mmCIF file of N, CA and C in Angstrom:
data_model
loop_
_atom_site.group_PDB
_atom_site.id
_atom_site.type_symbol
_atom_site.label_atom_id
_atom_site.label_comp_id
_atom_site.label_asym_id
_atom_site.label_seq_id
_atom_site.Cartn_x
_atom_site.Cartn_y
_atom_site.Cartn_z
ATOM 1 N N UNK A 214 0.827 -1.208 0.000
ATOM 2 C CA UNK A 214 0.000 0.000 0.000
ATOM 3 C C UNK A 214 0.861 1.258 0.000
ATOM 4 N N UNK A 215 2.074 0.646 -0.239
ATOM 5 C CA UNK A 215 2.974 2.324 -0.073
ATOM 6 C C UNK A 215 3.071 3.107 -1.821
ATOM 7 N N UNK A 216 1.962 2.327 -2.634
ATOM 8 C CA UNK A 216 2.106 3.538 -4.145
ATOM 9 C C UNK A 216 1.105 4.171 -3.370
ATOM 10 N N UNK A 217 0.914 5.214 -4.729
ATOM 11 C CA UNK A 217 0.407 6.657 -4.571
ATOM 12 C C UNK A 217 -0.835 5.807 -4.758
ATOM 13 N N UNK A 218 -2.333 6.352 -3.855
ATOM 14 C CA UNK A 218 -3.331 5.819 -4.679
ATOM 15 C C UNK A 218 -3.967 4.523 -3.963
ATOM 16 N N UNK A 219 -3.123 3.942 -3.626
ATOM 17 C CA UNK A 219 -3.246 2.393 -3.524
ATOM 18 C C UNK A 219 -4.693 2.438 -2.121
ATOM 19 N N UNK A 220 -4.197 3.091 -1.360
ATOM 20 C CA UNK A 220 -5.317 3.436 -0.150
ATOM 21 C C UNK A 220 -6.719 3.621 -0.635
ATOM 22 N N UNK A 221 -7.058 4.343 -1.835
ATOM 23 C CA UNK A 221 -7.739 4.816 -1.979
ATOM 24 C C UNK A 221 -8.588 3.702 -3.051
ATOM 25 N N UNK A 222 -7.680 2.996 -3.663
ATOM 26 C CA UNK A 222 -8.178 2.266 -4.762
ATOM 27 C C UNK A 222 -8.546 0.693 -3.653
ATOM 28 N N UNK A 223 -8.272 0.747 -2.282
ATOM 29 C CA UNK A 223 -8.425 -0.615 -1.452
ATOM 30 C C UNK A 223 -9.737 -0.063 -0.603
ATOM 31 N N UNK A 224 -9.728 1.224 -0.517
ATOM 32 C CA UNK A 224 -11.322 1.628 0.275
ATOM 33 C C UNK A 224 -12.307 1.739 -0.818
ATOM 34 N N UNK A 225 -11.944 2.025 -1.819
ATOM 35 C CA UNK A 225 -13.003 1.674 -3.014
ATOM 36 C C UNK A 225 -13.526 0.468 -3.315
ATOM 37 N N UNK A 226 -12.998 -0.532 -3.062
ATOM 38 C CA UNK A 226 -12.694 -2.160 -3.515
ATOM 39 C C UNK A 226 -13.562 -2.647 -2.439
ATOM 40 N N UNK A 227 -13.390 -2.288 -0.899
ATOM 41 C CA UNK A 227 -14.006 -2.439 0.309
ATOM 42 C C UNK A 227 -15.596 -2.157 0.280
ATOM 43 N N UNK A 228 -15.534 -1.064 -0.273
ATOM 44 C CA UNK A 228 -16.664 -0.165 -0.185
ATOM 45 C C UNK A 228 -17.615 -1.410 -1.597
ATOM 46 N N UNK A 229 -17.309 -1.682 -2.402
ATOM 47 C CA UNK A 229 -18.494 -2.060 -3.418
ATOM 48 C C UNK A 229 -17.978 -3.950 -2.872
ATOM 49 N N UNK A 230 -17.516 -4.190 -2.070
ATOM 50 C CA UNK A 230 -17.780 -5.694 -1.960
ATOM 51 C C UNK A 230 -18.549 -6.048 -0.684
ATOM 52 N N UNK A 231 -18.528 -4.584 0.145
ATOM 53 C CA UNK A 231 -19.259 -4.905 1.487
ATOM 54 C C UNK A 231 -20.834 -4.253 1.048
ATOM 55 N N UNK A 232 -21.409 -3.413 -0.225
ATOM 56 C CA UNK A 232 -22.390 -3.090 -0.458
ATOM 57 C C UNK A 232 -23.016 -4.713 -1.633
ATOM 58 N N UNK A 233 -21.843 -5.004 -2.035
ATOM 59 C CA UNK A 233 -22.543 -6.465 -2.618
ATOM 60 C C UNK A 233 -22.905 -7.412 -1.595
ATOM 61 N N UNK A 234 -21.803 -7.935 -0.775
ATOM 62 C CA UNK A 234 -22.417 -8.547 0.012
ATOM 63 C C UNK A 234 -24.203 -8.180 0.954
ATOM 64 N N UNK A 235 -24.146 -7.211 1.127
ATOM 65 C CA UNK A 235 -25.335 -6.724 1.855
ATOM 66 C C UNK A 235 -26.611 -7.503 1.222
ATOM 67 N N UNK A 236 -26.516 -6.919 -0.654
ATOM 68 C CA UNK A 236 -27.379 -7.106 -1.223
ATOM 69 C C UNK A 236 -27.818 -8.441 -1.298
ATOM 70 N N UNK A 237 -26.527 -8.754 -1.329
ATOM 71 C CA UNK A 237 -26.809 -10.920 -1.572
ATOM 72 C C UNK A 237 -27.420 -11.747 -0.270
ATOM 73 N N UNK A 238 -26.743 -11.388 0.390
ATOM 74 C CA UNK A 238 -27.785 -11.770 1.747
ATOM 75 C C UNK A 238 -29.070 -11.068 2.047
ATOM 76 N N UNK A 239 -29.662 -9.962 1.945
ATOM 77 C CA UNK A 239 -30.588 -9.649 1.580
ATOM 78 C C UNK A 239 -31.692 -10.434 0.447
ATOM 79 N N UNK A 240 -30.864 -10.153 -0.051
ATOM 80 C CA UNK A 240 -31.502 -11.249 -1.437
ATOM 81 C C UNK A 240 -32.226 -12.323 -1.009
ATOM 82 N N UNK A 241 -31.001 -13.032 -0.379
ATOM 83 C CA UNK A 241 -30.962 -14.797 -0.189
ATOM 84 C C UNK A 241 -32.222 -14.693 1.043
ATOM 85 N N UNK A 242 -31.693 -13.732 2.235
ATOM 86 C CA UNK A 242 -32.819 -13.966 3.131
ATOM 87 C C UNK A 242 -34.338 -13.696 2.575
ATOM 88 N N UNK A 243 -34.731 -13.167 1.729
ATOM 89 C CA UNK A 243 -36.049 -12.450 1.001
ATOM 90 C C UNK A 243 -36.424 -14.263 0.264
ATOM 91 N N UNK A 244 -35.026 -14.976 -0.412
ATOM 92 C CA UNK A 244 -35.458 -16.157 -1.246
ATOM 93 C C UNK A 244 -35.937 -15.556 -2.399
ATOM 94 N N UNK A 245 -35.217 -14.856 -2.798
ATOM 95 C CA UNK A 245 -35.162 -14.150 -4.423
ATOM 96 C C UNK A 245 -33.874 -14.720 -5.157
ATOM 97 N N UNK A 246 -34.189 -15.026 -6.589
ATOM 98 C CA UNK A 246 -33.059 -15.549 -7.051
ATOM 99 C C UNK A 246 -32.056 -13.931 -7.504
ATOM 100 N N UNK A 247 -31.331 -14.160 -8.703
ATOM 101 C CA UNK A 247 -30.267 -12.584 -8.756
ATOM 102 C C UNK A 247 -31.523 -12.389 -9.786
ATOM 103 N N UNK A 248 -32.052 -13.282 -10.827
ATOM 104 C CA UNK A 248 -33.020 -12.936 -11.633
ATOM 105 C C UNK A 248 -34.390 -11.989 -11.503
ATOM 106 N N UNK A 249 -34.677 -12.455 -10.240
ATOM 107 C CA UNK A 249 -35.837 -11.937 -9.662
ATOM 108 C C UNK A 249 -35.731 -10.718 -9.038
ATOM 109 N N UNK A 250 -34.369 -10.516 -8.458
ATOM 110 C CA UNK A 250 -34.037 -9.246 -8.430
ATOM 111 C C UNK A 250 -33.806 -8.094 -9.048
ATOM 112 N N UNK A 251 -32.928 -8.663 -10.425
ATOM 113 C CA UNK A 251 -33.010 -7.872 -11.460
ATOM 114 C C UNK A 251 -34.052 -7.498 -12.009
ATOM 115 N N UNK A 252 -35.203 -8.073 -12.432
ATOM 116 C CA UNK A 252 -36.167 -7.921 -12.704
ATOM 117 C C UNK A 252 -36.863 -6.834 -12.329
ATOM 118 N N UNK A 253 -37.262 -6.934 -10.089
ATOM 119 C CA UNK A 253 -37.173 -5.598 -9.676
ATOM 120 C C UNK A 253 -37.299 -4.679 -9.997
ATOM 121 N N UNK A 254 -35.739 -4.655 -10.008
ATOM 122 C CA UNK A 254 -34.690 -2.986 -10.214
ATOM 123 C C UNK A 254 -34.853 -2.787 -11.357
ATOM 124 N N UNK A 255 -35.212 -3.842 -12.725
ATOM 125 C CA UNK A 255 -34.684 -3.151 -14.039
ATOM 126 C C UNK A 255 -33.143 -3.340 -14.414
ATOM 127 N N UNK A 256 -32.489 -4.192 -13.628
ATOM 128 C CA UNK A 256 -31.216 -4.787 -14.409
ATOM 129 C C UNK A 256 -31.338 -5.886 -15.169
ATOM 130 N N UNK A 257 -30.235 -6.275 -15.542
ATOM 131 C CA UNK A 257 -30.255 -7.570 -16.240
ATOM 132 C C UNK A 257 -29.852 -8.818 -14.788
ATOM 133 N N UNK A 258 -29.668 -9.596 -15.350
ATOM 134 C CA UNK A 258 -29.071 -10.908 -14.014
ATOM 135 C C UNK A 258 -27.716 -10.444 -13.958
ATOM 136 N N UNK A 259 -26.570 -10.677 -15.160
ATOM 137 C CA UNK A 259 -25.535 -10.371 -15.262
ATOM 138 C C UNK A 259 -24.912 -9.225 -13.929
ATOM 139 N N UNK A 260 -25.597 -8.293 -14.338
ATOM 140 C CA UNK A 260 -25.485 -6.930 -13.637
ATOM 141 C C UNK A 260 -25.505 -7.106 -12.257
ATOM 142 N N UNK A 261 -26.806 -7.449 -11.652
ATOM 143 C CA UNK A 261 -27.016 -8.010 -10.087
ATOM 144 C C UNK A 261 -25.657 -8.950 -9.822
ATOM 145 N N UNK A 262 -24.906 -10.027 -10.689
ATOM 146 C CA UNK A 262 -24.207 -10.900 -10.288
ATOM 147 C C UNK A 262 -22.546 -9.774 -9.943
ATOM 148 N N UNK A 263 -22.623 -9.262 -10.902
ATOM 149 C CA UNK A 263 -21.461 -8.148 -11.138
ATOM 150 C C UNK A 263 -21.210 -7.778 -9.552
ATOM 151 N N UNK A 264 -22.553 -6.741 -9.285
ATOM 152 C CA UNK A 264 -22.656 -6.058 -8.482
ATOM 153 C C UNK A 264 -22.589 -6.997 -6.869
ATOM 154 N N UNK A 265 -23.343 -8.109 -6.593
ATOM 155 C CA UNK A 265 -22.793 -8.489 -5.325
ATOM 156 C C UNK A 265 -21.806 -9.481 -5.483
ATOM 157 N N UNK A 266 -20.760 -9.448 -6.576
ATOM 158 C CA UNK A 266 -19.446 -10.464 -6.555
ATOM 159 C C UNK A 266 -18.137 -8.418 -6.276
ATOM 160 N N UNK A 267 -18.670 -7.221 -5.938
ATOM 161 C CA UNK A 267 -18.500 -6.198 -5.809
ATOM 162 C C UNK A 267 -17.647 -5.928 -7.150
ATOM 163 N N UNK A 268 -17.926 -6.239 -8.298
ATOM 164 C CA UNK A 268 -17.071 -5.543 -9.557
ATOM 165 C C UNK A 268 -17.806 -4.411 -10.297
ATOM 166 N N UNK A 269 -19.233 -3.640 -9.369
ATOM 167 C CA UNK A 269 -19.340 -2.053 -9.493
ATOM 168 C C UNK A 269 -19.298 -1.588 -8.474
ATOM 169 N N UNK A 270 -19.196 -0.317 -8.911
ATOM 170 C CA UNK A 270 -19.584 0.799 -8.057
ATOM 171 C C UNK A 270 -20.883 1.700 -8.364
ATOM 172 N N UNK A 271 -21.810 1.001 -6.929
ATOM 173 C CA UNK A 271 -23.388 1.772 -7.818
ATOM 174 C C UNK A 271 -23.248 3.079 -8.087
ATOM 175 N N UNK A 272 -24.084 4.109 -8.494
ATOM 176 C CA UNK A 272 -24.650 5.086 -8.422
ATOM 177 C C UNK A 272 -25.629 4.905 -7.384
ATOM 178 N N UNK A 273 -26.050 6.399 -6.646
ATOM 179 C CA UNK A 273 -27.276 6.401 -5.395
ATOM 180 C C UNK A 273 -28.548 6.004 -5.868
ATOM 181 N N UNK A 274 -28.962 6.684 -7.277
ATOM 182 C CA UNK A 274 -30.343 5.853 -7.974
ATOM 183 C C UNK A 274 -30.758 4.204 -8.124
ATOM 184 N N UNK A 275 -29.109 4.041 -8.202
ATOM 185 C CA UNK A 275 -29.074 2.389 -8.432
ATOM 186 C C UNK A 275 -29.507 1.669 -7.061
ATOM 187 N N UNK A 276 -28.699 2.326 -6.069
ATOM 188 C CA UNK A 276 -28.801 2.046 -4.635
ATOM 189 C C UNK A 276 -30.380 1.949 -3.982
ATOM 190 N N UNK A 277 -30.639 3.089 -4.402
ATOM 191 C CA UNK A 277 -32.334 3.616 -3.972
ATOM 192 C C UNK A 277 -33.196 2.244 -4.361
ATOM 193 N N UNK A 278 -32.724 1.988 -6.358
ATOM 194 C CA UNK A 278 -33.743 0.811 -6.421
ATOM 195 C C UNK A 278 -33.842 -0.286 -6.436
ATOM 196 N N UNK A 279 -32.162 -0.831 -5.323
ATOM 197 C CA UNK A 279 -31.526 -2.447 -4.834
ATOM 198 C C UNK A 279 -32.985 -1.824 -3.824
ATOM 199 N N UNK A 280 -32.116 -1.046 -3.062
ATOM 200 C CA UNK A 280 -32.832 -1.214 -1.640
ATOM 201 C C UNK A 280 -34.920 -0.891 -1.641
ATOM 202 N N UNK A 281 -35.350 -0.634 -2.608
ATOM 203 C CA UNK A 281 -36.899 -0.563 -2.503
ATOM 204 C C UNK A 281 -36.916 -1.880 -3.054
ATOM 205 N N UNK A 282 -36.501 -2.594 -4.597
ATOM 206 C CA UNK A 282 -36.345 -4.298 -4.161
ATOM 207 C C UNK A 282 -36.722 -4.954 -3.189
ATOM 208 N N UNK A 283 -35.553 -4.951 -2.508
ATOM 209 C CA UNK A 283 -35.249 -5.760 -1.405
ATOM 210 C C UNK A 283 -36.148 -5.222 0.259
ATOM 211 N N UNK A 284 -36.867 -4.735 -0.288
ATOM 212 C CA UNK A 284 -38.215 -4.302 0.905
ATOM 213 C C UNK A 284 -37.026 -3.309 2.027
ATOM 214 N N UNK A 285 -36.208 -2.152 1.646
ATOM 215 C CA UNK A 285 -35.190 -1.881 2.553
ATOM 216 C C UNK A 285 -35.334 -0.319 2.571
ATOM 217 N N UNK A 286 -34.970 0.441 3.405
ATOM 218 C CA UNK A 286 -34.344 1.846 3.476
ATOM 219 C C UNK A 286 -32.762 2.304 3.134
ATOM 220 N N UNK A 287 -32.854 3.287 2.569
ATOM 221 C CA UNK A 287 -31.383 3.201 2.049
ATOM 222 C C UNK A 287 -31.060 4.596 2.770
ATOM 223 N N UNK A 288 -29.590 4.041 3.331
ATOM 224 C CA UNK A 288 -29.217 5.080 4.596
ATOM 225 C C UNK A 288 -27.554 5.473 4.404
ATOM 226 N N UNK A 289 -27.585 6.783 3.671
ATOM 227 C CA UNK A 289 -26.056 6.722 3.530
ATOM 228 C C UNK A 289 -25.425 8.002 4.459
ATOM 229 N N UNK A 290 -24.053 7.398 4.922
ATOM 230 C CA UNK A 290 -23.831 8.173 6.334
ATOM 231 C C UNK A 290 -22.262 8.799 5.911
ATOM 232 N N UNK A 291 -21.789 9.737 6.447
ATOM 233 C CA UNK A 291 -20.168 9.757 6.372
ATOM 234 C C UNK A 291 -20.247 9.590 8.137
ATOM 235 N N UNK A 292 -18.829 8.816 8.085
ATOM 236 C CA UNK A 292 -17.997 8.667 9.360
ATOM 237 C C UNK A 292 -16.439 9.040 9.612
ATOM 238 N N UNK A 293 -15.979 9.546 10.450
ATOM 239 C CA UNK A 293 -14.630 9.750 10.826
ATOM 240 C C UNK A 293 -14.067 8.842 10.521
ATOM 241 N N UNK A 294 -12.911 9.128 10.160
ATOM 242 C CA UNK A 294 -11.546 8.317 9.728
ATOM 243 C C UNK A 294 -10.870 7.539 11.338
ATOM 244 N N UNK A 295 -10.883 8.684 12.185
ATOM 245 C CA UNK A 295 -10.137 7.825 12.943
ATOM 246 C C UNK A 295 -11.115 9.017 14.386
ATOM 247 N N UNK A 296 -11.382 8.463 15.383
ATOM 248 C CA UNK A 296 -11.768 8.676 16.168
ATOM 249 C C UNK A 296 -10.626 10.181 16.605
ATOM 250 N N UNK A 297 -11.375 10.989 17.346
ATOM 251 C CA UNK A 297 -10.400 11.902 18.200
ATOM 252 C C UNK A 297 -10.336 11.691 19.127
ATOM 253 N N UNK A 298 -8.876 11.831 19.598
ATOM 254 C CA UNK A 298 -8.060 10.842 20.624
ATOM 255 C C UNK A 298 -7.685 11.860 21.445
#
């Protein structure tokens, strides 16, 4: 992690595999296939598979219409980097 970048390109990577995962267990607990999901939202299957194996990065519209899908509220927060000490 010591190139230029590298931090930033590993919280990005973090960020769309912990928003896939969400979706897929979501999913799975609902007993929706990725098809039925897509369907939903208006993706294709492909796309849904993309997205919780984390190889996008949604847009908030996209987000809005995983989470009305998946019977959910969509809640986006900023948090501190590091606590003040």
């Amino acid at each position: 992690m010591s190139r230029p970048g590298a931090g930033v390109a590993y919280e990005a990577a973090r960020i769309r595999f912990e928003l896939g995962e969400a979706v897929r267990l979501r999913r799975e607990q609902l007993g929706l296939t990725q098809a039925e999901l897509a369907e939903r939202t208006g993706l294709k299957q492909p796309a849904v598979a993309r997205f919780e194996a984390g190889g996008t990065m949604p847009t908030i519209p996209m987000l809005e219409r995983l989470a009305e899908a998946l019977e959910m509220r969509l809640s986006v927060e900023f948090q501190p980097l590091r606590e003040a000490g």
